[in-house]
Amino acid sequence: MSEAAVTARNLRSTPVNIAPPPATSRPVVQISSTQARKKILFVTSELTGLVKTGGLADVSAALPSALLDRHDVRVLMPAYASIIDSGLPIRIVGNLGGLAGIPPCAIGRLDMDDGLIVYLLLCPELYQRPGNPYSDEHGRDWPDNPVRFARLGLAAAEIAAGTACIRWAPDLVHAHDWQAGLAPAYMHWRGLSTPSVFTIHNLAYQGTMDMGYRRALGIPVEACHHDRMEFYGKLSMLKAGIAYANHVTTVSPTYAQEITTAEFGCGLEGFLGWKAGQGLLSGILNGIDESWDPQTDTHLQHNFSANDWSGKAANKALARQRFGLPEHDGPLFAVVSRLAQQKGLDLTMAIADTLVQAGAQLAILGCGEPHIEDDVRALALLHPEQISVHIGFNEPDARLLFAGSDFLLMPSRYEPCGLSQMYAQRFGSLPVARRTGGLADSIEDGLTGFLFDQADPAHYRLAIERALATYRHPDLLEAMRRRAMSAGFFWRQATDPYDSLYQRLLGERQEAVAQP
Ligand code: ADP
Ligand code: GLC
């Protein structure tokens, strides 16, 4: 075992704020204390309803809401300009001190419609800017991102320590992705016994920075070690989360296994394999929230169900209209995606001729890397009757495409979980996807979608041909749609594993505190 793990164990056994139960009644006390409603702090950089660049925002909003009936879950995130400008009622409820180059700030509280409490870091010098949470209007990362997100991690540790003056301190902190990776680290460096969970939503984004940031962020020298947050001569916020959290999860069982291999591990496979060997890494498949119901979704002009397909057909006509594609009796394929290398858009461009020759149509909605945006635009110009692209993103169009398309393309090179294939299935659109990560865990090949193994055009084309063949057999298409629409992806099924993990970590802490 490394020195880091030994240190973490020692710190967890330090009695802080918890009186050990009497020896005779210990098992009873343990059960009642760990099964009661607990206070959980989610630390994240995005939240659907406030700010979103991808699936992290959906999970950050839906998972806490799904856990609310069991626990007092609250969310901590930065107050970006768009949130402040939205005019939502934010009350100032606390203050945080600074550390080294990290500025002090205030904490605001916002109560969401579903009862979720969100703590917002009010630090205009770090967050009051145009652009998205990570980059300016031209897509350039903010150069001070290390400070911006160290502020987030430090705030979580201060709230956990009870020094934020908000009259609420969590029993457990759940941090998400590199942006929150320093939360478990600052908690550890402050000697807190509050357990922490770190969830990797995407290993490829690591939040690395030069060693020069160490002093500015108040990072102790001993953290600059390959067993902790040092990564090829730099400091990695993602690795800090992995190193210092009591448990690491990722968003599907298959991805949890994949990231311990060189192909998917992004250089961290050894470290993650070691964690997995200790039982400190697990995969929990994401869910989707209950608003994804084609019968009731208010974003849709035409609601529908597996007992009445007329609404599905009307959505298809509307989607064609919306994307400027002519009426046609062939299949409609869709892409709803960030335009990033991960998502395999180059593979879709390589097989586009198969779709065109088969008389299919393709509607693409997304934005991201400028060169991919240019490539898909150029593709659409070549086939204006059959391929249409809208660069950008908005929720109603995304839902219209899930509802109106026959098939959704997700040839991802890797996919930690993927939510779009779940949304598509709920709305009767069958995914054609690579058998990787959460796609492998949430699509039944030949039953609810079409999977292929290798990330190359030849294998992808075979899966597309299977989809095209299915479209020619309406009974089979309908049977697959029915099965896909009834797949149980809801959070209410996915919350149990998180709850069990929280209970176990809280129980371990209780036990450690009770040890003499
Ligand atoms: P990822 O998080 O890797 O983008 P997921 O499939 O998990 O992939 O989640 C995608 C979510 O983000 C869906 O809700 C989808 O509608 C939405 N989405 C897709 N593209 C964009 C985009 N360019 N900007 C914001 N949200 C997007
Ligand atoms: C990341 C992953 C995606 C996952 C999402 C939510 O953005 O790329 O696969 O579904 O996080 O966990």
Coordinates of C-alpha atoms and ligand atoms in Angstrom, one line a residue:
M1 CA 0.0 0.0 0.0
S2 CA 1.3 3.5 -0.8
E3 CA 2.1 6.1 1.7
A4 CA -0.9 8.1 0.5
A5 CA -3.3 5.3 1.4
V6 CA -1.8 4.8 4.8
T7 CA -2.1 8.5 5.5
A8 CA -5.7 8.6 4.4
R9 CA -6.6 5.7 6.6
N10 CA -4.9 7.3 9.6
L11 CA -6.7 10.5 9.1
R12 CA -10.1 8.8 8.7
S13 CA -9.6 7.3 12.2
T14 CA -9.0 10.7 13.8
P15 CA -12.0 11.4 16.0
V16 CA -13.6 14.6 14.8
N17 CA -17.0 15.8 16.1
I18 CA -18.3 12.3 16.6
A19 CA -18.7 10.7 19.9
P20 CA -17.9 6.9 19.9
P21 CA -21.0 4.9 20.7
P22 CA -20.9 2.8 23.9
A23 CA -19.2 -0.5 23.4
T24 CA -22.2 -2.7 24.4
S25 CA -24.6 -1.0 22.0
R26 CA -22.2 -0.5 19.1
P27 CA -23.9 -2.5 16.4
V28 CA -27.3 -0.9 17.1
V29 CA -25.9 2.6 17.1
Q30 CA -24.0 1.9 13.8
I31 CA -27.1 0.8 12.0
S32 CA -29.3 3.7 13.2
S33 CA -26.6 6.3 12.6
T34 CA -25.7 5.2 9.1
Q35 CA -29.2 4.6 7.9
A36 CA -30.7 7.9 8.9
R37 CA -31.1 10.7 6.4
K38 CA -27.7 12.1 5.7
K39 CA -26.4 15.4 4.5
I40 CA -24.6 15.0 1.2
L41 CA -22.8 17.8 -0.7
F42 CA -22.5 17.4 -4.5
V43 CA -19.6 19.4 -6.0
T44 CA -19.9 20.1 -9.7
S45 CA -19.3 22.7 -12.4
E46 CA -22.6 22.3 -14.3
L47 CA -26.2 21.8 -13.5
T48 CA -29.1 21.4 -16.0
G49 CA -31.4 24.3 -15.5
L50 CA -28.6 26.7 -14.8
V51 CA -25.6 25.8 -17.1
K52 CA -24.9 22.9 -19.3
T53 CA -22.3 21.8 -21.8
G54 CA -23.0 18.0 -21.7
G55 CA -24.2 15.0 -19.7
L56 CA -22.4 16.1 -16.5
A57 CA -25.0 18.8 -16.0
D58 CA -27.9 16.3 -16.5
V59 CA -26.4 13.9 -13.9
S60 CA -25.6 16.8 -11.4
A61 CA -29.2 17.8 -11.5
A62 CA -31.0 14.5 -11.7
L63 CA -29.1 12.3 -9.3
P64 CA -29.4 14.7 -6.3
S65 CA -33.1 15.2 -7.0
A66 CA -33.6 11.5 -7.2
L67 CA -31.8 11.0 -3.8
L68 CA -33.8 13.8 -2.1
D69 CA -36.3 11.4 -0.6
R70 CA -33.6 9.5 1.2
H71 CA -31.0 12.2 2.0
D72 CA -30.6 16.0 2.3
V73 CA -28.5 16.5 -0.8
R74 CA -27.3 19.9 -1.8
V75 CA -25.2 21.1 -4.7
L76 CA -22.2 23.4 -4.7
M77 CA -21.1 25.1 -7.9
P78 CA -19.7 28.4 -9.3
A79 CA -22.1 31.3 -9.9
Y80 CA -21.2 32.0 -13.6
A81 CA -22.3 35.2 -15.2
S82 CA -25.3 33.5 -16.9
I83 CA -26.6 32.4 -13.6
I84 CA -26.3 35.8 -12.0
D85 CA -27.8 37.5 -15.0
S86 CA -30.8 35.1 -15.1
G87 CA -32.3 37.1 -12.2
L88 CA -33.0 34.0 -10.1
P89 CA -33.5 34.8 -6.4
I90 CA -30.0 34.1 -4.8
R91 CA -29.6 34.9 -1.1
I92 CA -26.2 35.4 0.4
V93 CA -25.8 32.9 3.2
G94 CA -22.1 32.6 4.0
N95 CA -18.5 33.6 3.4
L96 CA -15.3 31.9 2.7
G97 CA -11.8 32.9 3.3
G98 CA -9.0 32.8 0.7
L99 CA -5.9 30.7 0.6
A100 CA -2.6 31.6 -1.1
G101 CA -3.7 32.9 -4.6
I102 CA -7.3 31.7 -4.1
P103 CA -9.5 34.8 -3.4
P104 CA -12.1 34.9 -0.7
C105 CA -15.8 34.8 -1.8
A106 CA -19.4 34.8 -0.6
I107 CA -21.8 31.9 -0.8
G108 CA -25.3 32.4 -2.3
R109 CA -28.2 30.0 -1.9
L110 CA -30.7 29.2 -4.6
D111 CA -33.7 27.0 -4.1
M112 CA -34.7 25.1 -7.3
D113 CA -38.3 24.3 -8.2
D114 CA -38.0 20.6 -7.3
G115 CA -36.7 21.5 -3.8
L116 CA -33.0 21.1 -4.5
I117 CA -30.8 23.6 -2.7
V118 CA -27.9 25.0 -4.7
Y119 CA -25.0 26.8 -3.1
L120 CA -23.4 29.2 -5.5
L121 CA -19.8 30.6 -5.2
L122 CA -20.1 34.3 -5.7
C123 CA -16.7 35.3 -6.8
P124 CA -17.1 37.8 -9.7
E125 CA -13.3 38.0 -10.4
L126 CA -13.3 34.3 -11.2
Y127 CA -16.7 33.5 -12.7
Q128 CA -18.4 36.7 -13.9
R129 CA -17.3 36.3 -17.6
P130 CA -18.9 35.6 -21.0
G131 CA -18.4 32.2 -22.7
N132 CA -19.1 28.8 -21.2
P133 CA -17.9 27.5 -17.8
Y134 CA -14.4 26.6 -19.1
S135 CA -13.6 28.8 -22.0
D136 CA -14.2 32.2 -23.6
E137 CA -16.5 33.0 -26.6
H138 CA -13.7 31.8 -29.0
G139 CA -13.4 28.4 -27.3
R140 CA -10.1 29.2 -25.6
D141 CA -9.7 27.8 -22.0
W142 CA -9.6 30.5 -19.4
P143 CA -5.9 30.6 -18.4
D144 CA -6.8 30.8 -14.7
N145 CA -8.9 27.7 -14.7
P146 CA -6.7 26.1 -12.0
V147 CA -7.6 28.9 -9.6
R148 CA -11.2 29.0 -10.7
F149 CA -11.8 25.4 -9.9
A150 CA -9.4 25.2 -6.9
R151 CA -11.8 27.8 -5.5
L152 CA -14.6 25.3 -5.9
G153 CA -12.7 22.4 -4.3
L154 CA -11.5 24.6 -1.4
A155 CA -15.1 25.8 -0.8
A156 CA -16.3 22.2 -0.5
A157 CA -13.6 21.5 2.1
E158 CA -14.5 24.7 4.0
I159 CA -18.2 23.8 4.0
A160 CA -17.3 20.2 5.1
A161 CA -15.2 21.7 7.9
G162 CA -18.2 23.8 9.0
T163 CA -16.2 27.1 8.6
A164 CA -18.4 28.6 5.8
C165 CA -21.0 30.1 8.2
I166 CA -23.9 28.5 6.3
R167 CA -25.2 26.5 9.3
W168 CA -25.1 23.2 7.4
A169 CA -22.2 20.8 7.1
P170 CA -22.3 17.6 5.0
D171 CA -21.8 14.0 6.3
L172 CA -20.3 13.1 3.0
V173 CA -18.9 15.0 0.0
H174 CA -19.5 13.8 -3.6
A175 CA -17.2 15.5 -6.1
H176 CA -17.6 15.3 -9.9
D177 CA -14.9 15.3 -12.6
W178 CA -11.6 17.3 -12.6
Q179 CA -13.3 20.6 -11.8
A180 CA -14.1 19.3 -8.4
G181 CA -11.1 17.0 -8.0
L182 CA -9.4 19.2 -5.4
A183 CA -12.4 18.9 -3.0
P184 CA -11.3 15.5 -1.6
A185 CA -7.7 16.8 -1.6
Y186 CA -8.3 19.9 0.4
M187 CA -10.5 17.9 2.8
H188 CA -7.6 15.5 3.3
W189 CA -5.0 18.2 3.8
R190 CA -7.2 19.8 6.4
G191 CA -7.5 16.5 8.3
L192 CA -11.2 16.2 7.9
S193 CA -12.8 12.8 8.6
T194 CA -15.8 13.5 6.4
P195 CA -15.8 10.8 3.7
S196 CA -15.6 11.7 0.0
V197 CA -16.6 10.1 -3.2
F198 CA -15.1 11.2 -6.5
T199 CA -16.9 10.4 -9.8
I200 CA -15.1 10.3 -13.1
H201 CA -17.5 11.3 -15.9
N202 CA -14.7 11.6 -18.5
L203 CA -11.1 10.6 -17.9
A204 CA -9.9 12.5 -21.0
Y205 CA -10.4 15.9 -19.3
Q206 CA -7.9 16.0 -16.5
G207 CA -7.4 19.6 -15.4
T208 CA -3.6 19.5 -15.5
M209 CA -1.5 22.6 -14.6
D210 CA 2.1 23.5 -14.2
M211 CA 3.9 22.8 -11.0
G212 CA 4.2 26.6 -10.6
Y213 CA 0.6 26.6 -9.4
R214 CA 1.4 24.6 -6.3
R215 CA 2.1 27.6 -4.1
A216 CA -0.8 29.7 -5.5
L217 CA -3.3 26.9 -4.7
G218 CA -1.9 26.1 -1.3
I219 CA -1.0 22.5 -2.3
P220 CA 1.4 20.8 0.1
V221 CA 4.8 19.6 -1.3
E222 CA 4.0 16.0 -0.5
A223 CA 1.1 16.1 -2.9
C224 CA 3.5 16.4 -5.8
H225 CA 4.2 12.7 -6.0
H226 CA 3.2 10.1 -8.5
D227 CA 1.0 8.3 -5.9
R228 CA -0.9 11.5 -5.5
M229 CA -1.6 14.4 -7.9
E230 CA 1.7 14.5 -9.9
F231 CA 1.2 13.5 -13.5
Y232 CA 4.1 13.6 -15.9
G233 CA 5.8 16.6 -14.2
K234 CA 2.5 18.5 -13.9
L235 CA -0.3 18.6 -11.3
S236 CA -3.6 17.0 -12.2
M237 CA -6.9 18.0 -10.5
L238 CA -8.5 14.8 -11.8
K239 CA -5.7 12.7 -10.3
A240 CA -6.1 14.5 -7.0
G241 CA -9.7 13.5 -6.8
I242 CA -8.7 9.9 -7.5
A243 CA -5.9 9.9 -5.1
Y244 CA -7.6 11.5 -2.1
A245 CA -11.3 10.4 -2.3
N246 CA -12.3 7.5 -0.1
H247 CA -13.9 5.9 -3.1
V248 CA -13.8 6.5 -6.9
T249 CA -16.7 5.7 -9.1
T250 CA -17.3 6.1 -12.8
V251 CA -20.5 6.2 -14.7
S252 CA -20.8 2.6 -16.1
P253 CA -19.4 -0.8 -15.1
T254 CA -17.8 -1.3 -18.5
Y255 CA -16.0 2.1 -18.4
A256 CA -14.8 1.2 -14.9
Q257 CA -13.0 -1.8 -16.3
E258 CA -11.9 0.0 -19.6
I259 CA -10.1 2.8 -17.7
T260 CA -7.7 0.3 -16.2
T261 CA -6.4 -0.5 -19.7
A262 CA -3.9 1.4 -21.8
E263 CA -6.4 1.9 -24.6
F264 CA -8.8 3.9 -22.4
G265 CA -6.8 4.9 -19.3
C266 CA -5.3 8.2 -20.7
G267 CA -2.1 7.4 -18.8
L268 CA -3.8 6.8 -15.5
E269 CA -4.5 3.1 -16.1
G270 CA -1.8 1.9 -13.7
F271 CA -3.0 4.2 -10.9
L272 CA -6.7 3.2 -11.6
G273 CA -5.8 -0.5 -11.8
W274 CA -4.2 -0.2 -8.4
K275 CA -7.3 1.5 -7.0
A276 CA -9.5 -1.2 -8.5
G277 CA -7.3 -3.9 -6.9
Q278 CA -8.0 -2.3 -3.5
G279 CA -11.8 -2.3 -4.1
L280 CA -11.7 1.5 -4.3
L281 CA -13.0 1.9 -7.9
S282 CA -16.5 0.9 -9.1
G283 CA -18.8 1.7 -12.0
I284 CA -22.5 2.8 -11.5
L285 CA -24.6 3.2 -14.6
N286 CA -26.2 6.7 -14.9
G287 CA -29.9 7.0 -15.2
I288 CA -32.2 9.6 -16.8
D289 CA -34.9 11.7 -15.1
E290 CA -38.6 11.0 -15.3
S291 CA -39.3 14.0 -17.5
W292 CA -38.1 11.8 -20.4
D293 CA -41.6 10.5 -21.2
P294 CA -42.9 10.8 -24.8
Q295 CA -46.5 10.8 -23.5
T296 CA -46.1 13.9 -21.3
D297 CA -42.9 15.7 -22.4
T298 CA -44.0 19.4 -22.7
H299 CA -41.1 20.1 -25.1
L300 CA -42.8 18.0 -27.7
Q301 CA -45.6 19.3 -29.9
H302 CA -46.7 15.8 -30.5
N303 CA -46.8 13.4 -27.6
F304 CA -46.9 9.7 -28.3
S305 CA -46.7 6.2 -26.8
A306 CA -46.1 2.6 -28.0
N307 CA -49.8 2.3 -28.3
D308 CA -50.2 5.3 -30.6
W309 CA -47.4 5.9 -33.1
S310 CA -49.1 8.8 -34.9
G311 CA -47.3 11.3 -32.7
K312 CA -43.9 9.7 -33.5
A313 CA -44.7 10.2 -37.3
A314 CA -45.7 13.8 -36.7
N315 CA -42.5 14.5 -34.8
K316 CA -40.6 13.0 -37.8
A317 CA -42.3 15.3 -40.2
L318 CA -41.6 18.3 -37.9
A319 CA -38.0 17.3 -37.4
R320 CA -37.5 17.2 -41.2
Q321 CA -39.2 20.6 -41.5
R322 CA -37.1 22.1 -38.7
F323 CA -33.9 20.8 -40.4
G324 CA -35.0 21.8 -43.9
L325 CA -35.2 18.2 -45.2
P326 CA -37.9 17.3 -47.8
E327 CA -40.7 14.9 -47.1
H328 CA -39.7 11.4 -47.7
D329 CA -40.7 7.8 -46.8
G330 CA -37.1 6.7 -45.9
P331 CA -35.5 6.5 -42.5
L332 CA -34.4 9.5 -40.5
F333 CA -31.1 9.2 -38.7
A334 CA -30.0 11.7 -36.1
V335 CA -26.9 12.9 -34.3
V336 CA -27.3 14.9 -31.1
S337 CA -23.8 15.5 -29.7
R338 CA -21.0 17.6 -28.6
L339 CA -18.8 17.8 -31.7
A340 CA -15.7 16.3 -30.1
Q341 CA -13.1 13.7 -31.2
Q342 CA -14.6 11.3 -28.5
K343 CA -17.9 11.2 -30.4
G344 CA -16.6 9.7 -33.7
L345 CA -18.1 12.3 -36.1
D346 CA -15.3 11.5 -38.5
L347 CA -16.6 7.9 -38.7
T348 CA -20.2 9.1 -39.4
M349 CA -18.7 11.3 -42.2
A350 CA -16.9 8.3 -43.6
I351 CA -20.1 6.2 -43.8
A352 CA -22.4 9.0 -44.9
D353 CA -22.3 7.7 -48.5
T354 CA -24.0 4.5 -47.3
L355 CA -26.9 6.5 -45.8
V356 CA -27.2 8.7 -48.9
Q357 CA -27.2 5.7 -51.3
A358 CA -29.9 4.0 -49.2
G359 CA -32.1 7.0 -49.5
A360 CA -31.9 7.8 -45.8
Q361 CA -31.8 11.3 -44.3
L362 CA -29.5 12.6 -41.5
A363 CA -30.1 15.5 -39.2
I364 CA -27.1 16.6 -37.0
L365 CA -27.5 18.9 -34.0
G366 CA -24.4 19.9 -32.0
C367 CA -21.4 22.2 -31.6
G368 CA -17.9 21.9 -30.4
E369 CA -14.5 21.7 -32.0
P370 CA -14.4 24.2 -34.9
H371 CA -12.8 21.8 -37.4
I372 CA -15.5 19.2 -36.8
E373 CA -18.2 21.9 -37.2
D374 CA -16.6 22.9 -40.6
D375 CA -16.5 19.2 -41.7
V376 CA -20.1 18.5 -41.0
R377 CA -21.2 21.7 -42.6
A378 CA -19.3 20.8 -45.7
L379 CA -20.9 17.3 -45.7
A380 CA -24.4 18.8 -45.5
L381 CA -23.6 21.2 -48.4
L382 CA -22.8 18.1 -50.6
H383 CA -26.2 16.5 -49.9
P384 CA -28.7 19.2 -49.2
E385 CA -31.7 17.0 -49.7
Q386 CA -30.5 14.3 -47.4
I387 CA -28.1 15.8 -44.8
S388 CA -28.8 18.8 -42.6
V389 CA -26.7 20.3 -39.8
H390 CA -27.6 22.8 -37.1
I391 CA -24.5 24.0 -35.3
G392 CA -25.5 24.9 -31.8
F393 CA -27.6 23.2 -29.1
N394 CA -31.0 23.7 -27.6
E395 CA -33.1 21.3 -25.6
P396 CA -36.4 21.4 -27.6
D397 CA -34.6 20.6 -30.9
A398 CA -32.6 17.8 -29.1
R399 CA -35.8 16.3 -27.8
L400 CA -37.5 16.7 -31.2
L401 CA -34.7 14.8 -32.9
F402 CA -34.9 12.0 -30.3
A403 CA -38.6 11.8 -30.8
G404 CA -38.7 12.3 -34.6
S405 CA -35.8 10.1 -35.7
D406 CA -35.8 6.4 -36.4
F407 CA -32.1 5.9 -35.4
L408 CA -29.5 7.8 -33.4
L409 CA -25.9 7.6 -34.4
M410 CA -23.3 7.3 -31.5
P411 CA -20.1 5.8 -32.9
S412 CA -18.1 7.0 -29.9
R413 CA -14.4 6.2 -29.7
Y414 CA -15.1 5.9 -25.9
E415 CA -18.2 6.7 -23.9
P416 CA -18.1 6.7 -20.1
C417 CA -21.8 6.4 -20.0
G418 CA -23.7 8.4 -22.6
L419 CA -27.2 9.7 -21.9
S420 CA -28.3 10.4 -25.4
Q421 CA -28.7 6.7 -26.3
M422 CA -31.0 6.4 -23.2
Y423 CA -33.0 9.5 -24.2
A424 CA -33.3 8.2 -27.8
Q425 CA -34.5 4.8 -26.7
R426 CA -37.2 6.3 -24.4
F427 CA -38.4 8.2 -27.5
G428 CA -38.4 5.2 -29.8
S429 CA -35.2 6.0 -31.7
L430 CA -32.9 3.0 -31.9
P431 CA -29.2 3.8 -31.3
V432 CA -26.5 2.6 -33.7
A433 CA -23.5 2.7 -31.4
R434 CA -20.0 1.4 -30.7
R435 CA -19.9 -1.3 -28.1
T436 CA -17.9 0.7 -25.5
G437 CA -18.5 2.0 -22.0
G438 CA -22.0 2.8 -21.0
L439 CA -23.2 2.2 -24.6
A440 CA -22.4 -1.5 -24.2
D441 CA -24.2 -1.4 -20.8
S442 CA -27.4 0.3 -22.0
I443 CA -28.1 -1.0 -25.5
E444 CA -29.2 -4.6 -26.2
D445 CA -27.7 -5.5 -29.6
G446 CA -30.4 -6.4 -32.1
L447 CA -33.1 -5.8 -29.4
T448 CA -33.0 -2.1 -28.6
G449 CA -30.3 -0.9 -31.0
F450 CA -27.3 -2.0 -33.1
L451 CA -23.8 -2.3 -31.7
F452 CA -20.4 -2.6 -33.5
D453 CA -17.0 -3.4 -32.0
Q454 CA -14.2 -1.7 -33.9
A455 CA -14.0 2.1 -34.3
D456 CA -13.7 1.9 -38.1
P457 CA -16.0 2.7 -41.0
A458 CA -16.2 -1.0 -42.1
H459 CA -17.7 -2.2 -38.8
Y460 CA -19.9 0.9 -38.4
R461 CA -21.3 0.4 -42.0
L462 CA -22.3 -3.2 -41.1
A463 CA -24.3 -1.9 -38.1
I464 CA -25.9 0.8 -40.3
E465 CA -26.9 -1.8 -42.8
R466 CA -28.6 -3.8 -40.1
A467 CA -30.5 -0.7 -39.1
L468 CA -31.5 -0.1 -42.7
A469 CA -32.7 -3.7 -43.1
T470 CA -34.8 -3.4 -39.9
Y471 CA -36.4 -0.3 -41.2
R472 CA -37.6 -2.4 -44.2
H473 CA -39.4 -4.7 -41.7
P474 CA -42.0 -2.6 -39.9
D475 CA -43.0 -5.4 -37.5
L476 CA -39.4 -5.9 -36.3
L477 CA -38.8 -2.1 -36.1
E478 CA -41.9 -1.7 -34.0
A479 CA -40.9 -4.6 -31.7
M480 CA -37.5 -3.1 -31.1
R481 CA -39.0 0.3 -30.5
R482 CA -41.4 -1.0 -27.9
R483 CA -38.6 -2.8 -26.1
A484 CA -36.3 0.3 -26.2
M485 CA -39.1 2.6 -25.0
S486 CA -39.7 0.4 -21.9
A487 CA -36.1 0.1 -20.9
G488 CA -35.8 1.1 -17.2
F489 CA -33.1 3.7 -17.2
F490 CA -34.6 5.9 -14.5
W491 CA -32.6 7.2 -11.6
R492 CA -34.9 5.6 -9.2
Q493 CA -33.3 2.3 -10.2
A494 CA -29.8 3.7 -10.3
T495 CA -29.8 5.5 -6.9
D496 CA -29.6 2.3 -4.8
P497 CA -25.9 1.6 -5.6
Y498 CA -25.0 5.2 -4.7
D499 CA -27.0 5.0 -1.5
S500 CA -25.3 1.7 -0.6
L501 CA -21.8 3.2 -1.3
Y502 CA -22.6 6.3 0.9
Q503 CA -23.9 4.1 3.7
R504 CA -20.8 1.9 3.6
L505 CA -18.4 4.9 3.7
L506 CA -20.3 6.5 6.5
G507 CA -20.4 3.2 8.4
E508 CA -16.6 2.8 7.9
R509 CA -16.0 6.3 9.2
Q510 CA -18.2 5.6 12.2
E511 CA -16.3 2.4 12.8
A512 CA -13.0 4.1 12.5
V513 CA -14.0 6.8 15.0
A514 CA -15.2 4.1 17.4
Q515 CA -11.8 2.3 17.3
P516 CA -9.7 3.1 20.3
Ligands
ADP1 P1 -21.6 14.0 -23.2 O1 -21.8 14.3 -21.8 O2 -20.3 13.3 -23.4 O3 -21.7 15.1 -24.1 P2 -24.0 12.4 -22.9 O4 -24.7 11.5 -23.9 O5 -23.8 11.8 -21.6 O6 -22.7 12.9 -23.6 O7 -24.9 13.7 -22.6 C1 -25.2 14.5 -23.6 C2 -26.2 15.5 -23.0 O8 -25.8 16.8 -23.5 C3 -27.6 15.3 -23.6 O9 -28.6 15.9 -22.7 C4 -27.5 16.1 -24.9 O10 -28.8 16.5 -25.4 C5 -26.7 17.3 -24.5 N1 -25.9 17.9 -25.5 C6 -25.4 17.3 -26.6 N2 -24.7 18.2 -27.3 C7 -24.6 19.3 -26.6 C8 -24.0 20.6 -26.7 N3 -23.3 20.9 -27.8 N4 -24.1 21.5 -25.7 C9 -24.9 21.2 -24.6 N5 -25.5 20.0 -24.4 C10 -25.4 19.1 -25.4
GLC2 C1 -19.4 12.7 -19.7 C2 -19.3 11.5 -20.6 C3 -20.6 10.9 -20.9 C4 -21.5 10.7 -19.6 C5 -21.6 12.1 -19.0 C6 -22.4 12.0 -17.7 O1 -19.6 13.9 -20.3 O2 -18.7 11.8 -21.8 O3 -20.4 9.6 -21.5 O4 -22.7 10.2 -19.9 O5 -20.3 12.6 -18.6 O6 -21.9 11.1 -16.8

